[in-house]
Amino acid sequence: MELFGVSAALLARFTSFGLLIGTLFGFFGMGGSFLVTPALLVMGYEPNVAAGADLLEIVFSGGMGSFLYAQSGAVDLSIVVPLLAGSALGARLGAAATSLVEEDIKVYFGIMLLLGAVAVAVRQFGGVLELPILDETSLAITLGAALLVSAAVSYSAVRELRREAGKRIVA
């Protein structure tokens, strides 16, 4: 049996993976992008296909999570609206930049995952050791990782644009 040209076995694998991601979202209030896109890349999907599938999945899982959190009164629109405005612009800029650096994107995802894991570990140690400074350190690692990876993607995108412009001038 196939659906959308995908075998039943692959459908079962993706459904199980989606269940895991949805459960994480429910437990921790976070999406599974840190798992979905890298997992799809490891499975051999192109970066734009992995990111596109992940983003479409987020629309629906995030919508359900948002609805459930809103029902419990845990959504503050004064926070959400500015976040949405910045996120929409950032997503457009990020998508444009990453489309230029498809070869390097797997490395950037890996760096972000590793630094994110370090930040979570530092925060957990801070709780266990009762050292609030480690919470701030964790935040600094997270923001630093985001800035580092963003700068690397931006640099690679500009380098690629220059390379393409050089080809047009020569031709």
Short mmCIF file of N, CA and C in Angstrom, two decimals:
data_model
loop_
_atom_site.label_atom_id
_atom_site.label_comp_id
_atom_site.label_asym_id
_atom_site.label_seq_id
_atom_site.Cartn_x
_atom_site.Cartn_y
_atom_site.Cartn_z
N MET A 1 0.84 -1.18 0.00
CA MET A 1 0.00 0.00 0.00
C MET A 1 0.89 1.25 0.00
N GLU A 2 0.47 2.26 -0.74
CA GLU A 2 1.20 3.52 -0.80
C GLU A 2 0.24 4.68 -0.65
N LEU A 3 0.74 5.76 -0.11
CA LEU A 3 0.01 7.01 0.00
C LEU A 3 0.97 8.12 -0.38
N PHE A 4 0.61 8.93 -1.35
CA PHE A 4 1.48 9.98 -1.87
C PHE A 4 2.82 9.42 -2.35
N GLY A 5 2.78 8.18 -2.86
CA GLY A 5 4.00 7.55 -3.36
C GLY A 5 4.95 7.07 -2.28
N VAL A 6 4.44 6.94 -1.04
CA VAL A 6 5.27 6.51 0.09
C VAL A 6 4.75 5.16 0.58
N SER A 7 5.67 4.22 0.84
CA SER A 7 5.29 2.88 1.27
C SER A 7 4.68 2.90 2.67
N ALA A 8 3.92 1.85 2.98
CA ALA A 8 3.29 1.72 4.29
C ALA A 8 4.35 1.70 5.40
N ALA A 9 5.48 1.05 5.15
CA ALA A 9 6.53 0.98 6.17
C ALA A 9 7.09 2.37 6.47
N LEU A 10 7.33 3.16 5.42
CA LEU A 10 7.85 4.50 5.63
C LEU A 10 6.80 5.39 6.29
N LEU A 11 5.53 5.22 5.91
CA LEU A 11 4.45 5.97 6.56
C LEU A 11 4.41 5.65 8.05
N ALA A 12 4.55 4.37 8.40
CA ALA A 12 4.54 3.97 9.81
C ALA A 12 5.73 4.59 10.55
N ARG A 13 6.90 4.62 9.90
CA ARG A 13 8.09 5.20 10.54
C ARG A 13 7.88 6.70 10.78
N PHE A 14 7.37 7.41 9.77
CA PHE A 14 7.16 8.84 9.93
C PHE A 14 6.07 9.13 10.96
N THR A 15 5.03 8.31 10.97
CA THR A 15 3.96 8.51 11.95
C THR A 15 4.47 8.29 13.37
N SER A 16 5.29 7.26 13.56
CA SER A 16 5.88 7.01 14.88
C SER A 16 6.80 8.16 15.29
N PHE A 17 7.60 8.63 14.35
CA PHE A 17 8.49 9.75 14.63
C PHE A 17 7.67 11.00 14.97
N GLY A 18 6.59 11.23 14.23
CA GLY A 18 5.70 12.35 14.52
C GLY A 18 5.08 12.26 15.90
N LEU A 19 4.74 11.03 16.32
CA LEU A 19 4.19 10.82 17.66
C LEU A 19 5.22 11.21 18.72
N LEU A 20 6.45 10.82 18.51
CA LEU A 20 7.53 11.19 19.43
C LEU A 20 7.67 12.71 19.50
N ILE A 21 7.69 13.35 18.35
CA ILE A 21 7.85 14.81 18.31
C ILE A 21 6.66 15.49 19.00
N GLY A 22 5.46 15.02 18.71
CA GLY A 22 4.27 15.59 19.34
C GLY A 22 4.29 15.42 20.84
N THR A 23 4.77 14.28 21.30
CA THR A 23 4.87 14.03 22.74
C THR A 23 5.86 15.00 23.38
N LEU A 24 7.01 15.19 22.73
CA LEU A 24 7.98 16.16 23.24
C LEU A 24 7.36 17.55 23.31
N PHE A 25 6.61 17.91 22.25
CA PHE A 25 5.97 19.22 22.23
C PHE A 25 5.02 19.34 23.42
N GLY A 26 4.26 18.28 23.65
CA GLY A 26 3.30 18.32 24.75
C GLY A 26 3.96 18.38 26.11
N PHE A 27 5.04 17.62 26.30
CA PHE A 27 5.72 17.59 27.59
C PHE A 27 6.45 18.89 27.88
N PHE A 28 7.18 19.39 26.90
CA PHE A 28 8.10 20.49 27.15
C PHE A 28 7.68 21.81 26.53
N GLY A 29 6.61 21.81 25.75
CA GLY A 29 6.18 23.05 25.11
C GLY A 29 7.15 23.52 24.05
N MET A 30 7.86 22.56 23.44
CA MET A 30 8.81 22.92 22.39
C MET A 30 8.54 22.05 21.18
N GLY A 31 8.86 22.58 20.04
CA GLY A 31 8.68 21.82 18.81
C GLY A 31 9.81 20.84 18.61
N GLY A 32 9.68 20.04 17.60
CA GLY A 32 10.68 19.02 17.34
C GLY A 32 11.63 19.35 16.23
N SER A 33 11.70 20.62 15.85
CA SER A 33 12.57 20.99 14.74
C SER A 33 14.02 20.61 14.98
N PHE A 34 14.42 20.65 16.22
CA PHE A 34 15.80 20.28 16.51
C PHE A 34 16.04 18.80 16.24
N LEU A 35 14.96 18.02 16.07
CA LEU A 35 15.10 16.61 15.72
C LEU A 35 14.67 16.31 14.29
N VAL A 36 13.58 16.93 13.85
CA VAL A 36 12.97 16.55 12.57
C VAL A 36 13.89 16.86 11.39
N THR A 37 14.31 18.08 11.25
CA THR A 37 15.12 18.44 10.09
C THR A 37 16.43 17.65 10.06
N PRO A 38 17.18 17.57 11.17
CA PRO A 38 18.40 16.76 11.12
C PRO A 38 18.13 15.29 10.81
N ALA A 39 17.04 14.74 11.37
CA ALA A 39 16.71 13.34 11.09
C ALA A 39 16.41 13.12 9.61
N LEU A 40 15.68 14.04 9.01
CA LEU A 40 15.38 13.92 7.58
C LEU A 40 16.65 14.07 6.74
N LEU A 41 17.56 14.92 7.19
CA LEU A 41 18.84 15.06 6.48
C LEU A 41 19.62 13.75 6.55
N VAL A 42 19.64 13.13 7.72
CA VAL A 42 20.35 11.86 7.88
C VAL A 42 19.70 10.78 7.01
N MET A 43 18.39 10.86 6.83
CA MET A 43 17.68 9.89 6.00
C MET A 43 17.94 10.11 4.51
N GLY A 44 18.65 11.19 4.19
CA GLY A 44 19.02 11.41 2.80
C GLY A 44 18.19 12.43 2.05
N TYR A 45 17.29 13.11 2.72
CA TYR A 45 16.48 14.13 2.05
C TYR A 45 17.30 15.40 1.85
N GLU A 46 17.02 16.11 0.80
CA GLU A 46 17.68 17.38 0.52
C GLU A 46 17.32 18.39 1.62
N PRO A 47 18.23 19.31 1.93
CA PRO A 47 17.96 20.28 3.00
C PRO A 47 16.66 21.07 2.81
N ASN A 48 16.37 21.49 1.60
CA ASN A 48 15.15 22.27 1.41
C ASN A 48 13.90 21.41 1.61
N VAL A 49 13.95 20.13 1.25
CA VAL A 49 12.82 19.22 1.46
C VAL A 49 12.65 18.94 2.95
N ALA A 50 13.77 18.70 3.65
CA ALA A 50 13.72 18.44 5.10
C ALA A 50 13.14 19.65 5.84
N ALA A 51 13.63 20.83 5.53
CA ALA A 51 13.15 22.04 6.20
C ALA A 51 11.69 22.31 5.85
N GLY A 52 11.34 22.13 4.58
CA GLY A 52 9.95 22.37 4.15
C GLY A 52 8.98 21.43 4.82
N ALA A 53 9.33 20.14 4.89
CA ALA A 53 8.46 19.16 5.55
C ALA A 53 8.32 19.49 7.03
N ASP A 54 9.42 19.85 7.65
CA ASP A 54 9.42 20.20 9.07
C ASP A 54 8.54 21.43 9.32
N LEU A 55 8.69 22.44 8.50
CA LEU A 55 7.91 23.67 8.70
C LEU A 55 6.41 23.44 8.52
N LEU A 56 6.04 22.63 7.53
CA LEU A 56 4.61 22.35 7.34
C LEU A 56 4.07 21.55 8.52
N GLU A 57 4.86 20.62 9.02
CA GLU A 57 4.45 19.85 10.20
C GLU A 57 4.28 20.77 11.40
N ILE A 58 5.15 21.75 11.53
CA ILE A 58 5.08 22.68 12.66
C ILE A 58 3.79 23.49 12.63
N VAL A 59 3.32 23.83 11.44
CA VAL A 59 2.08 24.60 11.33
C VAL A 59 0.95 23.88 12.07
N PHE A 60 0.85 22.57 11.85
CA PHE A 60 -0.25 21.83 12.44
C PHE A 60 0.00 21.45 13.90
N SER A 61 1.20 20.96 14.22
CA SER A 61 1.47 20.59 15.61
C SER A 61 1.54 21.85 16.48
N GLY A 62 2.14 22.89 15.95
CA GLY A 62 2.20 24.15 16.70
C GLY A 62 0.82 24.76 16.88
N GLY A 63 0.00 24.63 15.86
CA GLY A 63 -1.38 25.13 15.96
C GLY A 63 -2.15 24.43 17.06
N MET A 64 -2.00 23.11 17.12
CA MET A 64 -2.68 22.34 18.17
C MET A 64 -2.13 22.70 19.54
N GLY A 65 -0.82 22.77 19.65
CA GLY A 65 -0.21 23.15 20.93
C GLY A 65 -0.63 24.55 21.35
N SER A 66 -0.65 25.48 20.39
CA SER A 66 -1.06 26.85 20.69
C SER A 66 -2.49 26.89 21.18
N PHE A 67 -3.34 26.15 20.53
CA PHE A 67 -4.75 26.10 20.92
C PHE A 67 -4.89 25.59 22.36
N LEU A 68 -4.19 24.50 22.67
CA LEU A 68 -4.29 23.91 24.01
C LEU A 68 -3.71 24.84 25.08
N TYR A 69 -2.59 25.49 24.77
CA TYR A 69 -2.02 26.44 25.72
C TYR A 69 -2.94 27.66 25.90
N ALA A 70 -3.54 28.12 24.81
CA ALA A 70 -4.46 29.25 24.90
C ALA A 70 -5.68 28.90 25.74
N GLN A 71 -6.17 27.68 25.59
CA GLN A 71 -7.31 27.24 26.39
C GLN A 71 -7.01 27.30 27.88
N SER A 72 -5.77 27.02 28.25
CA SER A 72 -5.40 27.04 29.66
C SER A 72 -5.02 28.44 30.13
N GLY A 73 -5.08 29.44 29.24
CA GLY A 73 -4.76 30.81 29.61
C GLY A 73 -3.27 31.12 29.61
N ALA A 74 -2.47 30.28 28.96
CA ALA A 74 -1.02 30.43 29.00
C ALA A 74 -0.45 31.14 27.78
N VAL A 75 -1.28 31.88 27.05
CA VAL A 75 -0.78 32.60 25.88
C VAL A 75 -0.93 34.10 26.14
N ASP A 76 0.17 34.82 26.06
CA ASP A 76 0.16 36.26 26.27
C ASP A 76 0.40 36.93 24.91
N LEU A 77 -0.65 37.49 24.33
CA LEU A 77 -0.56 38.06 22.98
C LEU A 77 0.40 39.23 22.91
N SER A 78 0.66 39.91 24.03
CA SER A 78 1.62 41.02 24.00
C SER A 78 3.04 40.51 23.74
N ILE A 79 3.26 39.24 24.00
CA ILE A 79 4.55 38.62 23.69
C ILE A 79 4.51 38.01 22.29
N VAL A 80 3.39 37.38 21.97
CA VAL A 80 3.27 36.62 20.72
C VAL A 80 3.34 37.50 19.48
N VAL A 81 2.63 38.61 19.48
CA VAL A 81 2.55 39.44 18.26
C VAL A 81 3.92 39.97 17.83
N PRO A 82 4.71 40.56 18.74
CA PRO A 82 6.05 40.99 18.29
C PRO A 82 6.94 39.81 17.88
N LEU A 83 6.81 38.67 18.57
CA LEU A 83 7.59 37.50 18.18
C LEU A 83 7.22 37.05 16.77
N LEU A 84 5.93 37.07 16.45
CA LEU A 84 5.49 36.67 15.12
C LEU A 84 6.04 37.61 14.05
N ALA A 85 6.01 38.89 14.33
CA ALA A 85 6.52 39.86 13.35
C ALA A 85 8.01 39.62 13.07
N GLY A 86 8.78 39.50 14.13
CA GLY A 86 10.21 39.25 13.96
C GLY A 86 10.49 37.89 13.34
N SER A 87 9.74 36.88 13.76
CA SER A 87 9.94 35.53 13.23
C SER A 87 9.63 35.44 11.75
N ALA A 88 8.57 36.12 11.32
CA ALA A 88 8.20 36.07 9.90
C ALA A 88 9.31 36.67 9.04
N LEU A 89 9.83 37.81 9.45
CA LEU A 89 10.92 38.44 8.70
C LEU A 89 12.18 37.57 8.77
N GLY A 90 12.50 37.10 9.97
CA GLY A 90 13.68 36.25 10.14
C GLY A 90 13.60 34.96 9.34
N ALA A 91 12.41 34.36 9.30
CA ALA A 91 12.23 33.12 8.53
C ALA A 91 12.47 33.37 7.05
N ARG A 92 12.01 34.49 6.57
CA ARG A 92 12.21 34.82 5.14
C ARG A 92 13.69 35.03 4.84
N LEU A 93 14.36 35.78 5.69
CA LEU A 93 15.79 36.01 5.49
C LEU A 93 16.59 34.71 5.63
N GLY A 94 16.25 33.92 6.64
CA GLY A 94 16.95 32.65 6.86
C GLY A 94 16.74 31.67 5.71
N ALA A 95 15.51 31.60 5.20
CA ALA A 95 15.23 30.69 4.08
C ALA A 95 16.00 31.12 2.83
N ALA A 96 16.07 32.41 2.60
CA ALA A 96 16.82 32.90 1.44
C ALA A 96 18.30 32.57 1.58
N ALA A 97 18.84 32.78 2.76
CA ALA A 97 20.27 32.51 2.98
C ALA A 97 20.58 31.03 2.90
N THR A 98 19.75 30.19 3.54
CA THR A 98 20.04 28.76 3.54
C THR A 98 19.87 28.13 2.17
N SER A 99 19.04 28.72 1.33
CA SER A 99 18.88 28.17 -0.02
C SER A 99 20.17 28.32 -0.82
N LEU A 100 21.01 29.24 -0.41
CA LEU A 100 22.29 29.47 -1.10
C LEU A 100 23.41 28.58 -0.57
N VAL A 101 23.22 27.98 0.58
CA VAL A 101 24.31 27.22 1.21
C VAL A 101 23.89 25.78 1.53
N GLU A 102 23.19 25.16 0.61
CA GLU A 102 22.65 23.82 0.86
C GLU A 102 23.72 22.81 1.24
N GLU A 103 24.90 22.92 0.69
CA GLU A 103 25.96 21.96 1.00
C GLU A 103 26.44 22.09 2.44
N ASP A 104 26.51 23.30 2.95
CA ASP A 104 27.04 23.54 4.29
C ASP A 104 26.00 23.41 5.40
N ILE A 105 24.72 23.36 5.04
CA ILE A 105 23.66 23.47 6.04
C ILE A 105 23.69 22.32 7.04
N LYS A 106 24.10 21.12 6.61
CA LYS A 106 24.15 19.99 7.53
C LYS A 106 25.17 20.25 8.64
N VAL A 107 26.28 20.85 8.29
CA VAL A 107 27.29 21.18 9.30
C VAL A 107 26.72 22.21 10.27
N TYR A 108 26.03 23.21 9.75
CA TYR A 108 25.46 24.24 10.62
C TYR A 108 24.41 23.67 11.56
N PHE A 109 23.56 22.75 11.05
CA PHE A 109 22.58 22.09 11.91
C PHE A 109 23.29 21.34 13.02
N GLY A 110 24.35 20.63 12.67
CA GLY A 110 25.10 19.86 13.66
C GLY A 110 25.69 20.74 14.74
N ILE A 111 26.28 21.86 14.34
CA ILE A 111 26.86 22.79 15.31
C ILE A 111 25.78 23.31 16.25
N MET A 112 24.64 23.68 15.67
CA MET A 112 23.55 24.21 16.49
C MET A 112 23.05 23.16 17.47
N LEU A 113 22.90 21.92 17.02
CA LEU A 113 22.45 20.85 17.91
C LEU A 113 23.44 20.61 19.05
N LEU A 114 24.72 20.57 18.73
CA LEU A 114 25.72 20.33 19.76
C LEU A 114 25.75 21.46 20.79
N LEU A 115 25.76 22.68 20.31
CA LEU A 115 25.78 23.81 21.25
C LEU A 115 24.49 23.90 22.05
N GLY A 116 23.36 23.55 21.42
CA GLY A 116 22.09 23.51 22.16
C GLY A 116 22.12 22.46 23.27
N ALA A 117 22.71 21.31 22.96
CA ALA A 117 22.83 20.26 23.98
C ALA A 117 23.73 20.72 25.13
N VAL A 118 24.81 21.40 24.81
CA VAL A 118 25.71 21.93 25.84
C VAL A 118 24.95 22.93 26.72
N ALA A 119 24.16 23.79 26.10
CA ALA A 119 23.41 24.79 26.86
C ALA A 119 22.41 24.13 27.81
N VAL A 120 21.72 23.10 27.34
CA VAL A 120 20.77 22.39 28.20
C VAL A 120 21.51 21.72 29.36
N ALA A 121 22.65 21.09 29.07
CA ALA A 121 23.43 20.43 30.12
C ALA A 121 23.91 21.44 31.17
N VAL A 122 24.39 22.58 30.70
CA VAL A 122 24.87 23.61 31.63
C VAL A 122 23.72 24.08 32.53
N ARG A 123 22.57 24.28 31.94
CA ARG A 123 21.40 24.72 32.73
C ARG A 123 21.02 23.66 33.77
N GLN A 124 21.03 22.39 33.37
CA GLN A 124 20.68 21.32 34.30
C GLN A 124 21.69 21.24 35.45
N PHE A 125 22.97 21.35 35.12
CA PHE A 125 23.99 21.35 36.17
C PHE A 125 23.79 22.53 37.11
N GLY A 126 23.38 23.67 36.56
CA GLY A 126 23.11 24.84 37.39
C GLY A 126 22.02 24.57 38.40
N GLY A 127 20.98 23.84 37.98
CA GLY A 127 19.90 23.50 38.90
C GLY A 127 20.34 22.52 39.97
N VAL A 128 21.10 21.53 39.58
CA VAL A 128 21.58 20.52 40.52
C VAL A 128 22.56 21.13 41.52
N LEU A 129 23.48 21.94 41.02
CA LEU A 129 24.51 22.54 41.87
C LEU A 129 24.05 23.82 42.55
N GLU A 130 22.82 24.25 42.24
CA GLU A 130 22.26 25.49 42.78
C GLU A 130 23.14 26.69 42.49
N LEU A 131 23.55 26.79 41.23
CA LEU A 131 24.37 27.91 40.76
C LEU A 131 23.59 28.67 39.69
N PRO A 132 22.88 29.73 40.08
CA PRO A 132 22.07 30.48 39.11
C PRO A 132 22.89 31.06 37.95
N ILE A 133 24.17 31.28 38.16
CA ILE A 133 25.01 31.82 37.10
C ILE A 133 25.04 30.88 35.90
N LEU A 134 24.84 29.59 36.14
CA LEU A 134 24.84 28.64 35.03
C LEU A 134 23.59 28.77 34.16
N ASP A 135 22.49 29.28 34.73
CA ASP A 135 21.31 29.58 33.91
C ASP A 135 21.64 30.68 32.90
N GLU A 136 22.32 31.71 33.40
CA GLU A 136 22.73 32.81 32.51
C GLU A 136 23.76 32.33 31.50
N THR A 137 24.65 31.46 31.94
CA THR A 137 25.65 30.89 31.03
C THR A 137 24.96 30.09 29.93
N SER A 138 23.94 29.32 30.31
CA SER A 138 23.18 28.53 29.34
C SER A 138 22.52 29.44 28.30
N LEU A 139 21.94 30.52 28.77
CA LEU A 139 21.32 31.48 27.85
C LEU A 139 22.37 32.09 26.93
N ALA A 140 23.51 32.43 27.47
CA ALA A 140 24.59 33.00 26.65
C ALA A 140 25.07 32.00 25.60
N ILE A 141 25.17 30.73 25.97
CA ILE A 141 25.57 29.70 25.01
C ILE A 141 24.54 29.59 23.90
N THR A 142 23.27 29.59 24.28
CA THR A 142 22.18 29.47 23.30
C THR A 142 22.19 30.66 22.33
N LEU A 143 22.25 31.85 22.88
CA LEU A 143 22.27 33.05 22.02
C LEU A 143 23.55 33.11 21.19
N GLY A 144 24.66 32.75 21.81
CA GLY A 144 25.93 32.72 21.08
C GLY A 144 25.90 31.72 19.94
N ALA A 145 25.32 30.55 20.19
CA ALA A 145 25.21 29.53 19.14
C ALA A 145 24.36 30.03 17.99
N ALA A 146 23.25 30.67 18.33
CA ALA A 146 22.37 31.20 17.29
C ALA A 146 23.08 32.27 16.46
N LEU A 147 23.79 33.15 17.15
CA LEU A 147 24.53 34.19 16.43
C LEU A 147 25.66 33.60 15.59
N LEU A 148 26.38 32.63 16.15
CA LEU A 148 27.48 32.00 15.42
C LEU A 148 26.97 31.30 14.15
N VAL A 149 25.93 30.51 14.30
CA VAL A 149 25.40 29.79 13.14
C VAL A 149 24.79 30.77 12.14
N SER A 150 24.09 31.78 12.62
CA SER A 150 23.53 32.79 11.71
C SER A 150 24.63 33.51 10.94
N ALA A 151 25.70 33.86 11.64
CA ALA A 151 26.82 34.52 10.98
C ALA A 151 27.47 33.59 9.95
N ALA A 152 27.62 32.32 10.29
CA ALA A 152 28.22 31.36 9.36
C ALA A 152 27.36 31.19 8.11
N VAL A 153 26.04 31.08 8.31
CA VAL A 153 25.13 30.95 7.16
C VAL A 153 25.17 32.23 6.32
N SER A 154 25.15 33.39 6.97
CA SER A 154 25.20 34.66 6.25
C SER A 154 26.49 34.79 5.46
N TYR A 155 27.61 34.46 6.09
CA TYR A 155 28.90 34.53 5.41
C TYR A 155 28.92 33.60 4.20
N SER A 156 28.46 32.37 4.38
CA SER A 156 28.43 31.42 3.28
C SER A 156 27.50 31.87 2.16
N ALA A 157 26.37 32.48 2.53
CA ALA A 157 25.42 32.96 1.52
C ALA A 157 26.03 34.11 0.71
N VAL A 158 26.68 35.04 1.39
CA VAL A 158 27.33 36.17 0.69
C VAL A 158 28.45 35.65 -0.20
N ARG A 159 29.22 34.70 0.30
CA ARG A 159 30.29 34.10 -0.50
C ARG A 159 29.72 33.45 -1.77
N GLU A 160 28.60 32.76 -1.62
CA GLU A 160 27.97 32.11 -2.78
C GLU A 160 27.42 33.15 -3.76
N LEU A 161 26.82 34.21 -3.25
CA LEU A 161 26.32 35.27 -4.13
C LEU A 161 27.46 35.92 -4.91
N ARG A 162 28.58 36.15 -4.24
CA ARG A 162 29.75 36.73 -4.92
C ARG A 162 30.28 35.78 -6.00
N ARG A 163 30.30 34.49 -5.67
CA ARG A 163 30.77 33.50 -6.64
C ARG A 163 29.87 33.49 -7.87
N GLU A 164 28.57 33.53 -7.65
CA GLU A 164 27.61 33.54 -8.76
C GLU A 164 27.74 34.83 -9.57
N ALA A 165 27.93 35.96 -8.88
CA ALA A 165 28.10 37.24 -9.59
C ALA A 165 29.37 37.22 -10.42
N GLY A 166 30.42 36.63 -9.89
CA GLY A 166 31.68 36.51 -10.64
C GLY A 166 31.52 35.69 -11.90
N LYS A 167 30.72 34.65 -11.82
CA LYS A 167 30.46 33.81 -13.00
C LYS A 167 29.73 34.60 -14.07
N ARG A 168 28.78 35.45 -13.67
CA ARG A 168 28.02 36.23 -14.64
C ARG A 168 28.88 37.30 -15.30
N ILE A 169 29.80 37.88 -14.53
CA ILE A 169 30.67 38.92 -15.09
C ILE A 169 31.62 38.30 -16.11
N VAL A 170 32.15 37.12 -15.79
CA VAL A 170 33.07 36.44 -16.69
C VAL A 170 32.36 35.99 -17.97
N ALA A 171 31.12 35.55 -17.82
CA ALA A 171 30.37 35.02 -18.98
C ALA A 171 29.90 36.06 -19.93
#
